[in-house]
XYZ file of C-alpha atoms in Angstrom:
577
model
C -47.328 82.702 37.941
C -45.619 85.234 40.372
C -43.826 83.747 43.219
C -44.781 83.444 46.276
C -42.920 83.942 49.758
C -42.981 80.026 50.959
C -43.070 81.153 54.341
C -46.360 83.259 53.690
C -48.085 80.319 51.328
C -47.257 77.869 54.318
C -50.882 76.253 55.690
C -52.102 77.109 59.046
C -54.101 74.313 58.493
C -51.799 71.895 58.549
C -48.116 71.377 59.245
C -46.548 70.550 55.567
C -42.472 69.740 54.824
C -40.532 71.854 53.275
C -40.728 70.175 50.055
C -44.542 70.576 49.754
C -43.900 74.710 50.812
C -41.338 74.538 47.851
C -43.815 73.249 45.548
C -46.723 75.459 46.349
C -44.239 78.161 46.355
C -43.506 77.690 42.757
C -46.796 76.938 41.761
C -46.249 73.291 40.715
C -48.788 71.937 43.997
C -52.027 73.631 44.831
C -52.553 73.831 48.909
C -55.287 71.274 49.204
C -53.565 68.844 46.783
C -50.589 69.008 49.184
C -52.894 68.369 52.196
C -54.144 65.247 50.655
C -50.570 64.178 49.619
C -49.050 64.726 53.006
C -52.344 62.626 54.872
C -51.886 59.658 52.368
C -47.887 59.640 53.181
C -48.839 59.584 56.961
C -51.218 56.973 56.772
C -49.137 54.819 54.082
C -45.849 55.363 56.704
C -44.102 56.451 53.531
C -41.942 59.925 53.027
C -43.828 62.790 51.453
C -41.703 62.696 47.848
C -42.327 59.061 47.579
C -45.940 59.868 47.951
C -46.194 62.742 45.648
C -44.319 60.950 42.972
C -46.042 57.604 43.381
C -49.195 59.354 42.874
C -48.172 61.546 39.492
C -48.727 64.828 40.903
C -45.752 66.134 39.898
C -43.284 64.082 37.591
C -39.455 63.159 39.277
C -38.190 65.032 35.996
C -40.497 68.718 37.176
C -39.441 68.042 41.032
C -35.458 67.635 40.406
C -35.828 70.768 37.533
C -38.335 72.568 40.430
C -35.634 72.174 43.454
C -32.581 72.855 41.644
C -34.911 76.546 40.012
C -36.175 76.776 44.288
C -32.661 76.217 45.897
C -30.028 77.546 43.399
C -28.437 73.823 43.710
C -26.970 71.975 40.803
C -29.277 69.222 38.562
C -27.600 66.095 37.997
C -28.777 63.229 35.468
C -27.544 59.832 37.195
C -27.761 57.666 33.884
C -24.003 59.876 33.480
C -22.801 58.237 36.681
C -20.814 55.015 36.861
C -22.196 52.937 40.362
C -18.842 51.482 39.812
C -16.749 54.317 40.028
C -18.604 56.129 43.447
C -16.652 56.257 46.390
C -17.543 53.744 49.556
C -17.179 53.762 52.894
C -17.905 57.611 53.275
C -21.883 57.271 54.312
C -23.070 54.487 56.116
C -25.330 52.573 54.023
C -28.848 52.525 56.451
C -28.446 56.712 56.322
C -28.429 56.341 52.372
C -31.473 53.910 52.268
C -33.329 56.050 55.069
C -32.784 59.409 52.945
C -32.500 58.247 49.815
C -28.978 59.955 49.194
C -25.767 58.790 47.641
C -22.218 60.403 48.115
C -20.572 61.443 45.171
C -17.532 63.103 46.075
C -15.480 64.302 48.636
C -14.284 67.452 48.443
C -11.491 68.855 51.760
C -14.136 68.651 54.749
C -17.342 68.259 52.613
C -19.740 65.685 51.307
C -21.188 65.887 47.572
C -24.558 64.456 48.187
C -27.075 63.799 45.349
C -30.923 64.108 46.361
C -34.217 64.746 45.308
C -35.268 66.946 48.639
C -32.396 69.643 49.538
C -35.048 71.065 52.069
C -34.564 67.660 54.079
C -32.884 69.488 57.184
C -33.194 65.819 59.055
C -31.182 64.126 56.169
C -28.579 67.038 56.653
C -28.131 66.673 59.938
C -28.071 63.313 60.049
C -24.919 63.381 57.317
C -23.185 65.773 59.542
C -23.213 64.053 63.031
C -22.260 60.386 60.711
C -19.681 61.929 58.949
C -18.316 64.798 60.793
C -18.629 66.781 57.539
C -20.270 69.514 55.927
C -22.824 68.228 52.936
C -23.268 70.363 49.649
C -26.791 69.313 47.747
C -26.703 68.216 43.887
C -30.539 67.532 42.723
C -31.364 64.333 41.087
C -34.472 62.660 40.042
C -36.143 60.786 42.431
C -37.316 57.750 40.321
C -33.590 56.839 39.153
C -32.007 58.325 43.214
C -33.991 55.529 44.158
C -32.692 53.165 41.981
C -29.205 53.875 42.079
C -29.859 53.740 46.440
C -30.702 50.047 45.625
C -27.936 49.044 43.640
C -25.197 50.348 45.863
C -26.397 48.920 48.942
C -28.114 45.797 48.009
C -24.807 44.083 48.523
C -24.280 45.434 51.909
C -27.015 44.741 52.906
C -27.809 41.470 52.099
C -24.177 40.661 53.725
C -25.151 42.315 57.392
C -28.701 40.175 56.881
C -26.499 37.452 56.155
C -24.047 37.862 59.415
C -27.014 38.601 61.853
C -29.468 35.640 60.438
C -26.519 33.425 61.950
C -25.259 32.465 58.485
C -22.137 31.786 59.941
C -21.617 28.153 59.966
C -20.354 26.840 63.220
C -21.717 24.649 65.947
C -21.299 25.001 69.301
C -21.352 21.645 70.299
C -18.233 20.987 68.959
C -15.945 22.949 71.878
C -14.089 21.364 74.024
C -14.251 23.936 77.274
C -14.952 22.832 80.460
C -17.796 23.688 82.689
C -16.778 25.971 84.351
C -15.639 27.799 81.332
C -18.620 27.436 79.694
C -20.680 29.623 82.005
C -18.240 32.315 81.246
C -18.279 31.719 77.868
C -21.902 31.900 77.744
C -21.987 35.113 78.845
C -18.568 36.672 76.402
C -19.734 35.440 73.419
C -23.106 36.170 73.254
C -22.565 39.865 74.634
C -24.217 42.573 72.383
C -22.275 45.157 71.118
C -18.937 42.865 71.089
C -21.412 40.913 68.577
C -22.268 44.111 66.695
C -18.799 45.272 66.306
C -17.560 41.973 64.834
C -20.232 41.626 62.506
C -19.655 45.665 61.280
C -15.786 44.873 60.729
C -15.927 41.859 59.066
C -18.608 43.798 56.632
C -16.302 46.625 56.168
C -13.430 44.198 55.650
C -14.818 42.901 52.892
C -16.828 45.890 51.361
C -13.087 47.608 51.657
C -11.779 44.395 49.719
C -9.153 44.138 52.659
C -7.501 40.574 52.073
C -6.944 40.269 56.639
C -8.530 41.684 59.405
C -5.737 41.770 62.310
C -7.372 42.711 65.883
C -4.462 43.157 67.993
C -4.532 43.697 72.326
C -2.123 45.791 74.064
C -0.815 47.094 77.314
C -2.880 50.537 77.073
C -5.010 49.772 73.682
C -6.355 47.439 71.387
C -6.608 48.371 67.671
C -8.348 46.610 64.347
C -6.348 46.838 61.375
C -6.976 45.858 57.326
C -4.672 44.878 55.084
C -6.129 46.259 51.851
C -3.851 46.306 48.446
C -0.992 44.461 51.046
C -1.178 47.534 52.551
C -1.663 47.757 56.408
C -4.205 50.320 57.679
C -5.303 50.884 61.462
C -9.395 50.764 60.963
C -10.596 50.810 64.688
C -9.419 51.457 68.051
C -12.329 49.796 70.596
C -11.874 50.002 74.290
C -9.018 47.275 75.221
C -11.922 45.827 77.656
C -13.332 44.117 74.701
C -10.215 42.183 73.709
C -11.507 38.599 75.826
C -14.950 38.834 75.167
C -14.312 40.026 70.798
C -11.992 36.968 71.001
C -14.101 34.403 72.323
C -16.923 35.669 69.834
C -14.207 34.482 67.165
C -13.570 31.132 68.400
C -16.869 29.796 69.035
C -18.153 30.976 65.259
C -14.412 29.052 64.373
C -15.082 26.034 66.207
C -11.666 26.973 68.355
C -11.305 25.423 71.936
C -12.231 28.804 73.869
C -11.247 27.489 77.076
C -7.481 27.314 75.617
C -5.564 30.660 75.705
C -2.022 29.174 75.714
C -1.601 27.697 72.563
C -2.533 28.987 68.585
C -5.186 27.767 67.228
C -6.549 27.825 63.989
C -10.212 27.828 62.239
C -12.666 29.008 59.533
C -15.721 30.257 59.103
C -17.949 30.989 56.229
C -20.164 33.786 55.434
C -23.549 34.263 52.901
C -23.138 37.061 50.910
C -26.095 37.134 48.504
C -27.918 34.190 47.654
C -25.438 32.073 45.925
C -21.982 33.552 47.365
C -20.297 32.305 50.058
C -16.958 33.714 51.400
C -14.617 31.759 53.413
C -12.290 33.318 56.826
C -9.688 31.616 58.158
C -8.951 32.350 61.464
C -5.622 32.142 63.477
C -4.730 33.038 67.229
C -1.835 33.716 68.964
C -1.056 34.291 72.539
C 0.991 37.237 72.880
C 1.669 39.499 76.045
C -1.129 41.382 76.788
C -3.754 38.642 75.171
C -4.724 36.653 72.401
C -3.759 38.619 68.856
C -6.582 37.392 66.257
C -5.809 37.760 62.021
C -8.677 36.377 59.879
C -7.891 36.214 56.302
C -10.696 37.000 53.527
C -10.820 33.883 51.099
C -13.212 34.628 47.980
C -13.512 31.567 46.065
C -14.582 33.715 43.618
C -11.010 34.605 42.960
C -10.078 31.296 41.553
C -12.537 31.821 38.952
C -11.533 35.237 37.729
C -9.449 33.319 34.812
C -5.774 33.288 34.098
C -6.043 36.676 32.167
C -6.941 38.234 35.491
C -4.073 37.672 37.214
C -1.786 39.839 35.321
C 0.517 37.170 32.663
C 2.116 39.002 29.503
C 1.157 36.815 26.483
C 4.301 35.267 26.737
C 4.710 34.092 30.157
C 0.557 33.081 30.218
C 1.724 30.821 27.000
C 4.597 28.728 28.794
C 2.288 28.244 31.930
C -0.540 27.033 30.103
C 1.126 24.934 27.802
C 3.144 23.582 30.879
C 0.159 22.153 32.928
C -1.385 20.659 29.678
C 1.309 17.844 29.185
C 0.134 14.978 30.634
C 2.829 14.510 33.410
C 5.170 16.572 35.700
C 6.081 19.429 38.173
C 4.933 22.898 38.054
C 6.286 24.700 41.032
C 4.562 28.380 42.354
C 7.075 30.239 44.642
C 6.954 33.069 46.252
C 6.239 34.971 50.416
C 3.619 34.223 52.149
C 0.528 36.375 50.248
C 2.121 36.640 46.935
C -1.164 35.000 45.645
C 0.621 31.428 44.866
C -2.600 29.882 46.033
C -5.021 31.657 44.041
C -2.441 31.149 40.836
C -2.560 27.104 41.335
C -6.079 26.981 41.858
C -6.426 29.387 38.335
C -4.530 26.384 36.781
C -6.837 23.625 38.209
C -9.995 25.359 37.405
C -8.691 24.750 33.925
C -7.562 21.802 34.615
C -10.792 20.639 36.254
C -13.064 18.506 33.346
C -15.471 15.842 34.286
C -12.680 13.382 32.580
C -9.868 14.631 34.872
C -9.480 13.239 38.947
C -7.986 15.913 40.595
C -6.669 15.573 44.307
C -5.472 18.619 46.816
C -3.198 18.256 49.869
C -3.384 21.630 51.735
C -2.712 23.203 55.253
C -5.840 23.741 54.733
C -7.563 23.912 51.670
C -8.138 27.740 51.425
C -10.744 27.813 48.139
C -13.202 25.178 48.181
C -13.849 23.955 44.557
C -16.112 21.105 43.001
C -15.176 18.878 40.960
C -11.969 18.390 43.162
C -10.872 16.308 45.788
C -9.642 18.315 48.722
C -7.886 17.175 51.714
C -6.651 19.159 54.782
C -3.300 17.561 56.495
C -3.571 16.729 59.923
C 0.123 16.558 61.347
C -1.241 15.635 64.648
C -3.577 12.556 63.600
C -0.670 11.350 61.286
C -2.189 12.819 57.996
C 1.145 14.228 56.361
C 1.265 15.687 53.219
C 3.516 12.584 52.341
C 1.063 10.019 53.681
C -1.763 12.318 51.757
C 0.442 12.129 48.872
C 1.044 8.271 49.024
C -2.771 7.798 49.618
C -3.665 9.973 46.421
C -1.231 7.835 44.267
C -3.159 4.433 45.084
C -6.595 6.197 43.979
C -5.557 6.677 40.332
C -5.165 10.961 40.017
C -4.411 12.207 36.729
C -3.459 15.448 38.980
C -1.840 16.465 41.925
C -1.982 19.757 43.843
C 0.524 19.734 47.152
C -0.202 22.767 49.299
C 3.804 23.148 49.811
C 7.024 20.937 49.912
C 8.207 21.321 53.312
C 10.689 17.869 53.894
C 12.479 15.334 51.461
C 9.909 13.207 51.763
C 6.485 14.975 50.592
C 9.695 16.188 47.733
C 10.421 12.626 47.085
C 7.127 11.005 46.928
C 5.994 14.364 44.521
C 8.710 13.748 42.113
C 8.101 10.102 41.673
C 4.583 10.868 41.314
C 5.525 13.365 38.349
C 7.815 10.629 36.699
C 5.563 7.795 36.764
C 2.742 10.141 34.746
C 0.978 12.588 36.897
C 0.780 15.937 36.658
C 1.867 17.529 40.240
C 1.454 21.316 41.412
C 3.385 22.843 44.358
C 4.579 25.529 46.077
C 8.004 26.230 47.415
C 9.083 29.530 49.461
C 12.211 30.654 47.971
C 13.024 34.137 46.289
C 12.846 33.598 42.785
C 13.049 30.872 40.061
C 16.191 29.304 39.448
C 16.857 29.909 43.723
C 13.932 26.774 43.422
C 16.023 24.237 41.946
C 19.303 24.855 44.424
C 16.795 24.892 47.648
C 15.366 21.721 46.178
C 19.146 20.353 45.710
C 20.107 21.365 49.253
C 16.443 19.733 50.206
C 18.420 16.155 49.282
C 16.583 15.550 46.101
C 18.862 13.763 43.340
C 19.614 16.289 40.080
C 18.572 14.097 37.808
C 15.402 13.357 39.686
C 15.225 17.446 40.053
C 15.940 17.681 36.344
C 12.964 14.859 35.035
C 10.751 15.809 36.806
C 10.170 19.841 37.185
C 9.167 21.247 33.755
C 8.375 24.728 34.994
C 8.534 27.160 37.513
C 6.983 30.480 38.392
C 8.357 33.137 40.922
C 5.412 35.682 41.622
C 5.105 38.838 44.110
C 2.024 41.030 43.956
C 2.235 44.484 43.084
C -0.023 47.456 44.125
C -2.060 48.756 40.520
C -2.007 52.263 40.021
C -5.778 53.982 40.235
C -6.800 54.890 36.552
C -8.599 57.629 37.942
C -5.991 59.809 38.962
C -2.652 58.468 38.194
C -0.502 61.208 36.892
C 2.682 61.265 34.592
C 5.682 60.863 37.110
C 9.335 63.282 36.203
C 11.772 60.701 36.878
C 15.441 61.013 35.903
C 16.793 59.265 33.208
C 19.851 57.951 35.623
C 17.159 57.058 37.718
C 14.938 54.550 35.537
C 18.828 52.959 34.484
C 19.037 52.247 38.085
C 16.262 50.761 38.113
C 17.032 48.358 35.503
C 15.958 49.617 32.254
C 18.028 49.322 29.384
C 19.869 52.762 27.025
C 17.115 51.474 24.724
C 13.932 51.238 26.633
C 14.264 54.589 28.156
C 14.097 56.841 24.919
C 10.778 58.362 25.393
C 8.312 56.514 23.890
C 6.581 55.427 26.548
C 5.590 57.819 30.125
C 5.872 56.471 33.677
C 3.156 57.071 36.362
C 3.206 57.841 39.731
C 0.266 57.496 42.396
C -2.175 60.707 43.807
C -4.842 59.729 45.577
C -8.349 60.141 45.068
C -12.328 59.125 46.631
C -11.777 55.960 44.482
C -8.635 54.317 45.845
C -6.227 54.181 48.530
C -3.428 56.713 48.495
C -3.127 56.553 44.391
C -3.271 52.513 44.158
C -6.334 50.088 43.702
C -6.271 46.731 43.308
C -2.974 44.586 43.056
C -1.590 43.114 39.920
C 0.643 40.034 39.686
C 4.557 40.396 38.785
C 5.893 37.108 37.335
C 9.062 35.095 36.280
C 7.905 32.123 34.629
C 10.778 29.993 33.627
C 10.642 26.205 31.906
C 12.863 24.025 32.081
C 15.142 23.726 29.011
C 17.262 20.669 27.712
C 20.229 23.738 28.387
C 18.609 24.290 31.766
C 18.513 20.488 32.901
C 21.865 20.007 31.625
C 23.062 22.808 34.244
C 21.042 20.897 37.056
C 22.571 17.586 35.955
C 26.556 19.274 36.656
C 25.413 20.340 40.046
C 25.405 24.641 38.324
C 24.862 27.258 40.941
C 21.342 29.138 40.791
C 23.105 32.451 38.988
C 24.047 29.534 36.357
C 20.453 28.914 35.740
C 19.622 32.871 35.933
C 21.523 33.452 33.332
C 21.022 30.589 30.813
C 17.272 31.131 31.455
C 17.876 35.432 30.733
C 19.452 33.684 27.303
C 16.026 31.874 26.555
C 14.059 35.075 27.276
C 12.804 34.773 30.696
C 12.089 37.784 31.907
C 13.571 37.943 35.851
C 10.931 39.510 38.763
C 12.381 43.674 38.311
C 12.367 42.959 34.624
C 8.750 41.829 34.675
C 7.909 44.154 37.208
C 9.795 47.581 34.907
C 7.631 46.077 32.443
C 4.375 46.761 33.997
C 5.448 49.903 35.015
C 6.204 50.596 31.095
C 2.809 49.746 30.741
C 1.280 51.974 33.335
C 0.156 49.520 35.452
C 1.932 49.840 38.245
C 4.666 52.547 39.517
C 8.343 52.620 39.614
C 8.871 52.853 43.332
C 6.136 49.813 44.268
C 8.364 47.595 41.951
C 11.563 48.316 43.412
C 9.718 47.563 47.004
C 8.841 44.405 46.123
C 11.834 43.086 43.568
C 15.596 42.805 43.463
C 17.957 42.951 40.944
């Protein structure tokens, strides 16, 4: 059939969208069936194409082959596309559901958009004024758009359902303001948009995979920043005006004292994610000069789960661990800086630890994962509940294991290491560099030698590592002098193997996604004890341990980047020699 000029085929009758015109243009609709179609869509307060594909008039397979023939636009099969692999954040997810759209690229100032209708000029403009970019149509079929729509924001979704059906858990009753107080507070916390813009950035924070959320007040400003991949990134810059009102929001859903702006505080809350997820903030405060500066760290339980293989052990270092919390009794310390994952790492090993047979007990300030099966308590310096007198407690209750969130005095150390002599398995953390650093901090603690040397039976140093983006990491030229520098040996730098270096793509940030652990996992040999028995210095240890194989934190770390995990320049940022 000879085509026809849409504009002169276009009813007089009746007011039809563009798609219909498109349709009749090309002969696929007749006139009348597209009056009916368009009626039925108005009275059923659905869109046109959901209509005429619902009804079978034309097949989502003829409509994506029709509008890509009609608008000189691309066709795209979606069963080629991995959901996985899309990139987030660029579309809000309401304009995606509302148009049935999804973003698959970015390319300089425009937006690769899939769709069924290009002729949508509404969806367009809507795109433009939400992104601030120019949008470039690819045609897909409707049927599996739709589907795909679903899938990418079902998650989202169900998480901002979750924040604004109050699925926080917090009650109110529990604040300690005074009257006064609580008629302003009445009115902060409850205000609108302060609510709204909470509830978006803790969404985002976690849709971004951002590990805090740090909402900062100024002189002049106030700004929101993530740290995503241990990465800071400024996220938001909201009127400083907001800064009492956002940070009274905070405490009250954190059970906080909202009356008290002198002093930290600290708190949690939980959000529903989903039917059967539940994520867990923890929220501190501090009062700095120009108000109270709020960080709330992200902790997904789910992360304890992920499995030891997760976490990023060579074969060889995941062997020692494991076979080191499966004796029966003593210490296995974690050390590392604050966010070096040493948490997540202990509660891996209890998770495999944790059998119906097995009566596990946690000290922590606080307990950051919640786990069942396990006996958690949170130390309370001020009501007297130490880690020591937790500790002493736990030993009259008949554990078979011990988790201590950290040794902090000789006395939680003491108590710990008799526990691990007298047949207990005890977990800890320590904050010292690396290693064999652990066992002289412990020394200069107070702690005996020989009660340092039967009782610890391994130890593990650990720093987290940025992972380079498989989907655009790109061979890196580096100088051979360069990579000796580093640490590599005459031997492992003869061209076998290629090092990477990040780029930067729609799918991660600046060339890295995800972070991978680096690890020096070192047991305690009869040569080793023998060193902490004579009182040896912590390069003693170093090197007798280098002699049994144990990798140190740059070697482990020049191994990943051998690998292609990770690149040259994040290991030397977070590792010494």
């Amino acid at each position: 059939m000879a085509a026809v000029d849409p504009v002169a085929a276009e009813p007089q009758a009746m007011a039809l969208p563009g798609l219909a015109r498109a349709l009749i243009s090309a002969g696929k609709l007749g006139q009348k069936s597209a009056e009916d179609i368009s009626r039925k869509a108005q009275t059923n307060r659905v869109s046109f194409i959901q209509e005429l594909t619902g009804s079978g008039a034309v097949s989502a397979s003829d409509l994506a082959h029709t509008m890509s023939a009609a608008f000189g636009a691309p066709l795209l099969d979606l069963d080629a596309i991995d959901l996985t692999r899309l990139p987030k954040n660029l579309l809000d997810n309401k304009v995606c559901q509302q148009f049935r759209v999804i973003v698959l690229s970015k390319r300089s100032n425009r937006l690769i958009v899939a769709t069924a209708d290009p002729s949508d000029s509404q969806a367009a403009e809507r795109i433009k004024f939400s992104t601030q970019m120019g949008v470039d149509w690819i045609i897909a079929e409707y049927d599996k758009l739709t589907k795909m729509v679903e899938q990418n924001t079902t998650s989202a979704t169900e998480a901002m359902d979750s924040i604004i059906g109050d699925d926080f858990e917090f009650d109110e009753s529990t604040m300690e303001a005074g009257d006064e107080d609580k008629e302003v507070a009445a009115s902060e916390v409850e205000d609108a948009p302060v609510v709204k813009f909470l509830h978006k950035m803790l969404l985002d924070a976690f849709s971004m995979r951002a590990s805090d959320l740090h909402f900062e007040p100024y002189e002049h400003n106030y700004r929101v920043r993530f740290r995503i991949d241990g990465e800071l990134r400024e996220i938001a810059s909201p009127p400083i005006a907001i800064k009492d009102k956002l940070a009274s929001r905070i405490k009250v859903i954190s059970r906080m004292d909202i009356s008290e702006k002198r002093v930290p505080q600290d708190g949690k809350m939980k959000l529903k994610v989903g039917p059967d997820r539940v994520i867990d903030f923890r929220v501190s405060t501090l009062p700095t000069l120009f108000g109270e500066k709020i960080v709330i760290r992200i902790l997904d339980p789910s992360s304890a789960r992920l499995g030891i293989e997760a976490l990023g052990y060579e074969p060889d270092e995941k062997k020692r661990l494991l076979d080191a919390v499966a004796r029966p009794y003593g210490m296995v310390l974690v050390t590392g800086p604050t966010g070096s994952g040493k948490t997540v790492s202990l509660y891996t090993c209890l998770n495999i630890l944790n059998k119906p047979g097995v009566n596990i007990s946690t000290a922590e300030d606080p307990s950051e994962i919640n786990m069942p099966g396990i006996n958690q308590v949170n130390v309370n310096d001020k009501a007297g509940l130490t880690f020591a007198a937790a500790l002493k407690s736990f030993l009259r209750q008949d554990p078979d294991v011990i988790m201590v969130g950290e040794i902090r005095d000789l006395e939680t150390a003491d108590i710990a290491i008799k526990a691990a002599q007298t047949g207990h398995m005890v977990l800890s953390t320590l904050h010292t560099n690396d290693a064999p650093t652990t066992l002289t901090r412990m020394r200069n603690m107070g702690i005996a030698p020989f009660n340092i040397a039967s009782s610890v039976i391994l130890i593990t140093a650990q720093r987290l590592a940025r992972r380079l983006c498989p989907s655009c990491k790109a061979p890196a030229d580096i100088p051979h002098e360069t990579l000796i520098d580093a640490g590599f040996t005459e031997e492992e730098v003869d061209g076998s193997w290629t090092p990477y270096r990040p780029v930067g793509c729609t799918m991660c940030n600046n060339g890295y996604k995800g972070r991978v652990g680096i690890y020096q996992v070192m047991p305690i040999s009869d040569e080793i004890q023998r060193i902490i028995l004579a009182d040896g210095s912590a390069m003693d240890i170093a090197a007798q341990a280098q002699a049994e194989g144990v990798r140190s934190l740059r070697q482990s770390g020049l191994h990943k980047v051998k690998l292609g995990v990770t690149s040259l320049e994040e290991v030397l940022g977070c590792t010494n020699v």
